[in-house]
Coordinates of N, CA and C in Angstrom, one line a residue:
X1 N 9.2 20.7 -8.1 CA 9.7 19.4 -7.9 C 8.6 18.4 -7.9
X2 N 8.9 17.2 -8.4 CA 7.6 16.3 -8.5 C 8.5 15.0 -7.6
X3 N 7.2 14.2 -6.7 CA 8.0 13.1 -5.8 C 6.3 12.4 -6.2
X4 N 6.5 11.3 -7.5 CA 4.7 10.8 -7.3 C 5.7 9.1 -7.9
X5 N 4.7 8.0 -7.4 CA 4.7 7.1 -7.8 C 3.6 6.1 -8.4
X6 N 3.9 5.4 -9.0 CA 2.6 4.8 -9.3 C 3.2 3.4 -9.5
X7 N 2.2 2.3 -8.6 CA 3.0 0.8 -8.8 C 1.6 -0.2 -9.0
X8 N 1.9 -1.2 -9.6 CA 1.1 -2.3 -9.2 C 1.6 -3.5 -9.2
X9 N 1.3 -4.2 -8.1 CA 1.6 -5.6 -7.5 C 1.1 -6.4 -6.7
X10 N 1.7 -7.3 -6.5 CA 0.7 -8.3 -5.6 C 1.2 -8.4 -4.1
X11 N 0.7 -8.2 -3.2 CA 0.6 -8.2 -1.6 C 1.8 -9.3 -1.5
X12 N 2.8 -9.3 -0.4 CA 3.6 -10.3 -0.1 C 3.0 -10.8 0.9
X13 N 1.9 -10.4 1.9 CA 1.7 -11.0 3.4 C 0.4 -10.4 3.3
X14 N -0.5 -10.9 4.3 CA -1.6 -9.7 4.5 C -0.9 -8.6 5.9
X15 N -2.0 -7.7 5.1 CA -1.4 -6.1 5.7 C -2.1 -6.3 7.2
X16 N -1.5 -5.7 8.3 CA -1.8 -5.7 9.8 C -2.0 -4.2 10.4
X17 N -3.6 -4.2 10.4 CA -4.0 -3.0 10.9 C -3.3 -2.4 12.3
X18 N -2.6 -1.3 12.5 CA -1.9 -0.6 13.4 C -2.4 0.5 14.3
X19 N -2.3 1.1 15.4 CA -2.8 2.3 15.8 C -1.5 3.0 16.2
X20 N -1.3 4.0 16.3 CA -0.3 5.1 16.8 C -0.3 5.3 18.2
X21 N -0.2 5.9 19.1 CA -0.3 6.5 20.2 C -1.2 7.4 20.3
X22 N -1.2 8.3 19.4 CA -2.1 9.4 18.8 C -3.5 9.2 18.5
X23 N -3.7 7.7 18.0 CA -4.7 7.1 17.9 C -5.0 6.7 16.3
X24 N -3.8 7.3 15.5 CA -3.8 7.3 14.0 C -3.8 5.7 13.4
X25 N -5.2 5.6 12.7 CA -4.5 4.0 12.0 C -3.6 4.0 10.7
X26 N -2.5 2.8 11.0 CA -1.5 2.8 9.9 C -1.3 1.5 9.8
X27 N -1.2 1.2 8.1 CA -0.4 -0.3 7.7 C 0.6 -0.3 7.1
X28 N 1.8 -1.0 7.1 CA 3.0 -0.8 6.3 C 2.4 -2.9 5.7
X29 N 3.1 -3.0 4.2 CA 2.9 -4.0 3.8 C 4.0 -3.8 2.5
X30 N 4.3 -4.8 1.9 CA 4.8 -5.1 0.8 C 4.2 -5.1 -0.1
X31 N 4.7 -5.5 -1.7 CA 4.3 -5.5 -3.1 C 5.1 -6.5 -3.6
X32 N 5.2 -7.3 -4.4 CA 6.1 -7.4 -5.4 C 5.3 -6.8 -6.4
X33 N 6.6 -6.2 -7.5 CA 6.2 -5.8 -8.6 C 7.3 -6.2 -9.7
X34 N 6.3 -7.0 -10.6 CA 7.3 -7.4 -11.9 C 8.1 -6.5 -12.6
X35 N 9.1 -6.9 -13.0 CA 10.2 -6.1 -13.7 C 9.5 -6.5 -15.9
X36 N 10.2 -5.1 -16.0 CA 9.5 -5.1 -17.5 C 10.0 -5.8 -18.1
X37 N 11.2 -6.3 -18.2 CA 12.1 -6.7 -18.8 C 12.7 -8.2 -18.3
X38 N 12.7 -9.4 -19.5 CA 12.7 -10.8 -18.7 C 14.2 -11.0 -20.4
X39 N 15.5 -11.3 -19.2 CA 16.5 -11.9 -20.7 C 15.9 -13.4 -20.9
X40 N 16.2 -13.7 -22.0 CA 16.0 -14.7 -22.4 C 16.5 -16.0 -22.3
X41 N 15.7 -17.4 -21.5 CA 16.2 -18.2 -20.7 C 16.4 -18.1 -19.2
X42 N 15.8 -16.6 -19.0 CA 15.9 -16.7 -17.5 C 14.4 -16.5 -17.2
X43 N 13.8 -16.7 -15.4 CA 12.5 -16.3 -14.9 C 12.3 -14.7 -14.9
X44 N 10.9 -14.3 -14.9 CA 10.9 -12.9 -14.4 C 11.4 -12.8 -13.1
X45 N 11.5 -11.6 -13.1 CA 11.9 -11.0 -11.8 C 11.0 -10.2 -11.0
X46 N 11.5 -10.0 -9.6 CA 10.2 -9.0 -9.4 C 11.2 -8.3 -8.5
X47 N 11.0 -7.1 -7.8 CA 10.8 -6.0 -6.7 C 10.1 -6.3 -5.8
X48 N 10.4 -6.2 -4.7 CA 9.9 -5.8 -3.3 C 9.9 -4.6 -2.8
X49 N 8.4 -4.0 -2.7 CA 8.7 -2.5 -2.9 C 7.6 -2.3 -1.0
X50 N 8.2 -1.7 -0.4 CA 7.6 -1.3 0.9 C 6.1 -0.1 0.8
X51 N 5.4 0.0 1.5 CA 4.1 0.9 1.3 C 3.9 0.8 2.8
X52 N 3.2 2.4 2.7 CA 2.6 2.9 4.0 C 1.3 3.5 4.2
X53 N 0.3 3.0 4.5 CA -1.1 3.7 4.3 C -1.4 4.6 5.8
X54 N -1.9 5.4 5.9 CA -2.2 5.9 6.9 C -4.0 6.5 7.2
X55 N -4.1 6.4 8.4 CA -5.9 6.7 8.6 C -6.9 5.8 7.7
X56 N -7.8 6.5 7.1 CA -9.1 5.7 6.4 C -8.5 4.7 5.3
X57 N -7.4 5.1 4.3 CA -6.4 4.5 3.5 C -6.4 3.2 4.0
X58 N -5.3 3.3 5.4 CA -4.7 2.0 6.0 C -5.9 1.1 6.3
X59 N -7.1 1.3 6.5 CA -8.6 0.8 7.2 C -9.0 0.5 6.0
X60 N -8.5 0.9 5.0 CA -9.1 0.3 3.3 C -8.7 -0.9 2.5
X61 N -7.4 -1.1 3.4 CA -6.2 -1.5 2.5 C -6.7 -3.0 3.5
X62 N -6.2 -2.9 4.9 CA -6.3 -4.0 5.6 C -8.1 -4.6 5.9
X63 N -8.8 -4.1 5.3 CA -10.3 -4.9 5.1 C -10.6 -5.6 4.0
X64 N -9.6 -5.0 2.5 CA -10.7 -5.1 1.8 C -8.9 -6.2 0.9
X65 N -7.9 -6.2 1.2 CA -6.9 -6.8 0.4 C -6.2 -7.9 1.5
X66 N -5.2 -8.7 0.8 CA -5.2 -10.0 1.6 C -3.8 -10.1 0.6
X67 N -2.8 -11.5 1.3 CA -1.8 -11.7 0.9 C -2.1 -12.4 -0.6
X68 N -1.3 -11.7 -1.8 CA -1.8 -12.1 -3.1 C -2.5 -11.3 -4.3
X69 N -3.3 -10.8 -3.4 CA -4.3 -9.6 -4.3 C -3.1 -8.4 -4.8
X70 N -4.3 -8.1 -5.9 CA -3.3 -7.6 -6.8 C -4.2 -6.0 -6.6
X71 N -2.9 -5.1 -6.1 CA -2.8 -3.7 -5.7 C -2.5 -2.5 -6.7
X72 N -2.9 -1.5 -6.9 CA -2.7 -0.4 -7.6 C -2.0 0.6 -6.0
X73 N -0.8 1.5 -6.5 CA -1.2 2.4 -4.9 C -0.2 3.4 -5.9
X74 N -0.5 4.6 -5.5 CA -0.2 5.7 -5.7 C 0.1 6.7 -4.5
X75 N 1.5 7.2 -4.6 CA 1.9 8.0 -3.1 C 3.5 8.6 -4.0
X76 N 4.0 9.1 -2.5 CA 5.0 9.4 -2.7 C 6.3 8.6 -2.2
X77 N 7.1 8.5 -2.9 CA 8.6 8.0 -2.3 C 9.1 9.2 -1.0
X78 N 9.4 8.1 0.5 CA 10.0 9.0 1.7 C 11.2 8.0 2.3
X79 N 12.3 8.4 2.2 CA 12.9 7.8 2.7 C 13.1 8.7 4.4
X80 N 13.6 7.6 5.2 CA 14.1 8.1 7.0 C 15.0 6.8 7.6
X81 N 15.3 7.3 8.6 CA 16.1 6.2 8.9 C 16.0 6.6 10.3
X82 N 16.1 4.9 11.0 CA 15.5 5.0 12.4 C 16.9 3.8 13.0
X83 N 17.0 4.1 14.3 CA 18.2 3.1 14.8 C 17.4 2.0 15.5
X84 N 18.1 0.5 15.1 CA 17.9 -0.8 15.0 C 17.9 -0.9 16.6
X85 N 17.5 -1.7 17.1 CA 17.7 -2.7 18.2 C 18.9 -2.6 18.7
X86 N 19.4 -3.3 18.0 CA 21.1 -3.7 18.1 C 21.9 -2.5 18.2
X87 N 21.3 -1.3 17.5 CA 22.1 0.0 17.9 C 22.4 0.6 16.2
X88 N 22.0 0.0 15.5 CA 23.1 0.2 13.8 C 21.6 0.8 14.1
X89 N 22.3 2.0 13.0 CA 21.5 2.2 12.0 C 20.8 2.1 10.6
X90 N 19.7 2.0 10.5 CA 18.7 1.8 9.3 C 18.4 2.8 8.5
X91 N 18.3 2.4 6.9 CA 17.7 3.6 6.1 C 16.6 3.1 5.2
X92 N 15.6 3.3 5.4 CA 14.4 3.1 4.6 C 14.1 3.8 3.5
X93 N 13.5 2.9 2.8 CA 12.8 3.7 1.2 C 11.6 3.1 1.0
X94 N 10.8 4.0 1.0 CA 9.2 3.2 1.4 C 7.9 4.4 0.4
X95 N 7.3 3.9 -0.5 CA 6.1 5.2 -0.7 C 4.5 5.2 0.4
X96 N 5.1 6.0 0.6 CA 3.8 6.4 1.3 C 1.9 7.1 0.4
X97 N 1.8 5.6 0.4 CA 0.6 5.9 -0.5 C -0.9 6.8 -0.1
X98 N -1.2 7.8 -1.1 CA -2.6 8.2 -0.5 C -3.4 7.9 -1.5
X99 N -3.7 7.2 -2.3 CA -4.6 6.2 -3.2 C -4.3 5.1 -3.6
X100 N -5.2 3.9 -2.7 CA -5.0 2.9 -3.1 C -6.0 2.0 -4.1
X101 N -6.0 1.1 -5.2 CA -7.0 1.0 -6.3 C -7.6 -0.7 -6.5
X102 N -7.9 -0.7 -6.8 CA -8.5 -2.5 -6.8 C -7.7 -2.2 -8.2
X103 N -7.9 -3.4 -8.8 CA -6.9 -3.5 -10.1 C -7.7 -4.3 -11.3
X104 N -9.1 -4.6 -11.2 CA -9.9 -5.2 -11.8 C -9.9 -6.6 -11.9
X105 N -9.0 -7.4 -10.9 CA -8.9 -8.7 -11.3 C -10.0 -9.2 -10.5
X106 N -10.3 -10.5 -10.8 CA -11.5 -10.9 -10.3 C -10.9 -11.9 -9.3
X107 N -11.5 -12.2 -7.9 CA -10.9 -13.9 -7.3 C -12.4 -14.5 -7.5
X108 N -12.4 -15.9 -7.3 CA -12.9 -17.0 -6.9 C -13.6 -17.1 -5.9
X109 N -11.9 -17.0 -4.7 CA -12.5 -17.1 -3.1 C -13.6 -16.0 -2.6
X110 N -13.7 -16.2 -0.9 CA -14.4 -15.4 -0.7 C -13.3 -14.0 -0.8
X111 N -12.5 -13.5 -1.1 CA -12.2 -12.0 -0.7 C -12.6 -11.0 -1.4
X112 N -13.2 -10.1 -0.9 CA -14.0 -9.1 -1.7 C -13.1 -8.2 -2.5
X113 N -11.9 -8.4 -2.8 CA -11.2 -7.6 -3.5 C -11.7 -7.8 -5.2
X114 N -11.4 -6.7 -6.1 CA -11.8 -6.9 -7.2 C -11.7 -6.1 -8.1
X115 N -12.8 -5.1 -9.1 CA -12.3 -4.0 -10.0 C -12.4 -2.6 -9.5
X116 N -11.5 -2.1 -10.2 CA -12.4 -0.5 -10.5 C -12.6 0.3 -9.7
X117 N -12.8 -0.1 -7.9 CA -12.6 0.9 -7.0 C -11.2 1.5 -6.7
X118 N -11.3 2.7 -6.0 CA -10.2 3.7 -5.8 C -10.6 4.1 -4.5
X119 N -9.6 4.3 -3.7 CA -9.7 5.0 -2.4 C -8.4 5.8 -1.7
X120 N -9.2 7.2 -1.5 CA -7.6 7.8 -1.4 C -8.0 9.4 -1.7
X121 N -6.9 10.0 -2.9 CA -7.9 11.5 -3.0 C -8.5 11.6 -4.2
X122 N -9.0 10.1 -5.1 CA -10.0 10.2 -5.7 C -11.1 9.6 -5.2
X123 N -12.1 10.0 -5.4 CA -13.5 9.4 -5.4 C -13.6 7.5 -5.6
X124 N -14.5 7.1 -4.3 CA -14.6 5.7 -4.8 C -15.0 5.2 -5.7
X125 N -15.2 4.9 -6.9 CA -15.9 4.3 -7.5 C -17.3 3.8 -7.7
X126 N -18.1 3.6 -8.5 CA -19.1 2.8 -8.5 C -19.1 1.1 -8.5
X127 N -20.1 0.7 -7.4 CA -19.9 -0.6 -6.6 C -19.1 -1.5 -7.7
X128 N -20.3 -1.8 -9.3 CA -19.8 -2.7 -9.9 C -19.6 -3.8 -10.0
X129 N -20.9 -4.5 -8.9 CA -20.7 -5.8 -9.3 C -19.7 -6.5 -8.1
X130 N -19.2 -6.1 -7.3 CA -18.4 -6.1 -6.3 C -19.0 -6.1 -4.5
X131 N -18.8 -6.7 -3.8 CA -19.1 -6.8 -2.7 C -18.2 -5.4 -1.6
X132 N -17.3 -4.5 -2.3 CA -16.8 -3.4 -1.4 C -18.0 -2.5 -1.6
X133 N -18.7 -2.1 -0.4 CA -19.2 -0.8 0.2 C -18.5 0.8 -0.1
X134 N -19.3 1.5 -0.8 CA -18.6 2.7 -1.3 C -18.6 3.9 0.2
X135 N -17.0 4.1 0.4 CA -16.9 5.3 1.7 C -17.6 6.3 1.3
X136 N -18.2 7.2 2.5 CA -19.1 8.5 2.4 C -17.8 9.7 2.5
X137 N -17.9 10.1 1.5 CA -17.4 11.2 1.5 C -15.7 11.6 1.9
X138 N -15.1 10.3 1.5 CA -13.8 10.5 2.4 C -12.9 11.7 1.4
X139 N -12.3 12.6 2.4 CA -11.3 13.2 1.5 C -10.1 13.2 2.6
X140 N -8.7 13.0 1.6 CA -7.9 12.4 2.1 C -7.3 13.9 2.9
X141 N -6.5 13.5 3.9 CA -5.7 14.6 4.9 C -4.9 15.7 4.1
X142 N -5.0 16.9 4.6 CA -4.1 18.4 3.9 C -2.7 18.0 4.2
X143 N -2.9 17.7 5.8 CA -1.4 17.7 6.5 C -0.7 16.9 5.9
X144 N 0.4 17.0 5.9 CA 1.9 16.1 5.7 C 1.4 14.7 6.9
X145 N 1.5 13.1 6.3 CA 1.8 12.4 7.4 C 2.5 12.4 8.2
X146 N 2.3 12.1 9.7 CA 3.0 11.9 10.1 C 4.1 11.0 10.2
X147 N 5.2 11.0 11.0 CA 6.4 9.8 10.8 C 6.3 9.0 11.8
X148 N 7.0 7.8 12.1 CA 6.9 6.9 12.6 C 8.4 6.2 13.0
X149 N 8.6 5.9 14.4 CA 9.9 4.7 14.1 C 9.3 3.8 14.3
X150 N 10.4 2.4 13.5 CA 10.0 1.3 13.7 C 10.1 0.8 15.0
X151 N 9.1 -0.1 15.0 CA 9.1 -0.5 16.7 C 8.0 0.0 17.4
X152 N 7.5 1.5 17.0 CA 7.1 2.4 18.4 C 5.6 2.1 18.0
X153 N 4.9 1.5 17.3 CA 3.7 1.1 16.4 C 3.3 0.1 17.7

């Protein structure tokens, strides 16, 4: 069986670094991502697609990306479902990314976001002209992530 995704889009919010109980860091953040397909006389469209980075990932994602910047992420689709406040229950569909990518676009401002790096279970990149610092030696986790309800973050 194969569960792999691959998306690129632009940040809906900036991402908000998390700790677990356990002491695990995690960010959940959005995407939009355009739809291929625009009828004619109408706007594009986009998707709102949910993401979850976990440990050195989530510490990559929330230093180095910002509401806007344009994301590569690669993971798997997990859906769970956790009960609301109110008592209903919820069902989530979210990929849980372990490579997240700069996407080559260049900004203006100060955010150091930009090309060609990768972080995750391939190798960083070379710097390139870019103000991101290349990680020492990260290799991403064997284990299965862990899960989370909402709320308990």
């Amino acid at each position: 069986m194969l569960n792999r995704v691959i998306l690129m889009g632009r940040l809906v919010s900036d991402p908000e670094l998390k700790t677990t109980a356990s002491g695990i860091s995690v960010t959940s953040f959005r995407i939009a991502v355009d739809r291929g397909y625009v009828k004619q006389g109408e706007e594009r469209k986009a998707d709102f697609i949910d993401i979850v980075c976990w440990r050195q990932t989530a510490e990559f994602v929330c230093r180095y990306f910002g509401k806007g910047a344009m994301i590569a992420v690669e993971g798997q689709l997990q859906t769970r479902t956790y009960q609301a406040k109110d008592g209903t229950n919820r069902y989530v569909v979210e990929v849980v990314a372990d490579n997240v990518s700069f996407t080559g676009e260049r900004r203006d401002s100060n955010n150091s976001y930009g090309g060609g790096q990768s972080y995750g279970n391939q190798s960083y990149g070379g710097n390139q002209g870019y103000s991101a610092p290349a990680p020492q030696n990260y290799q991403a986790p064997a284990q299965p992530q862990p899960s989370y309800q909402s709320g308990s973050i």
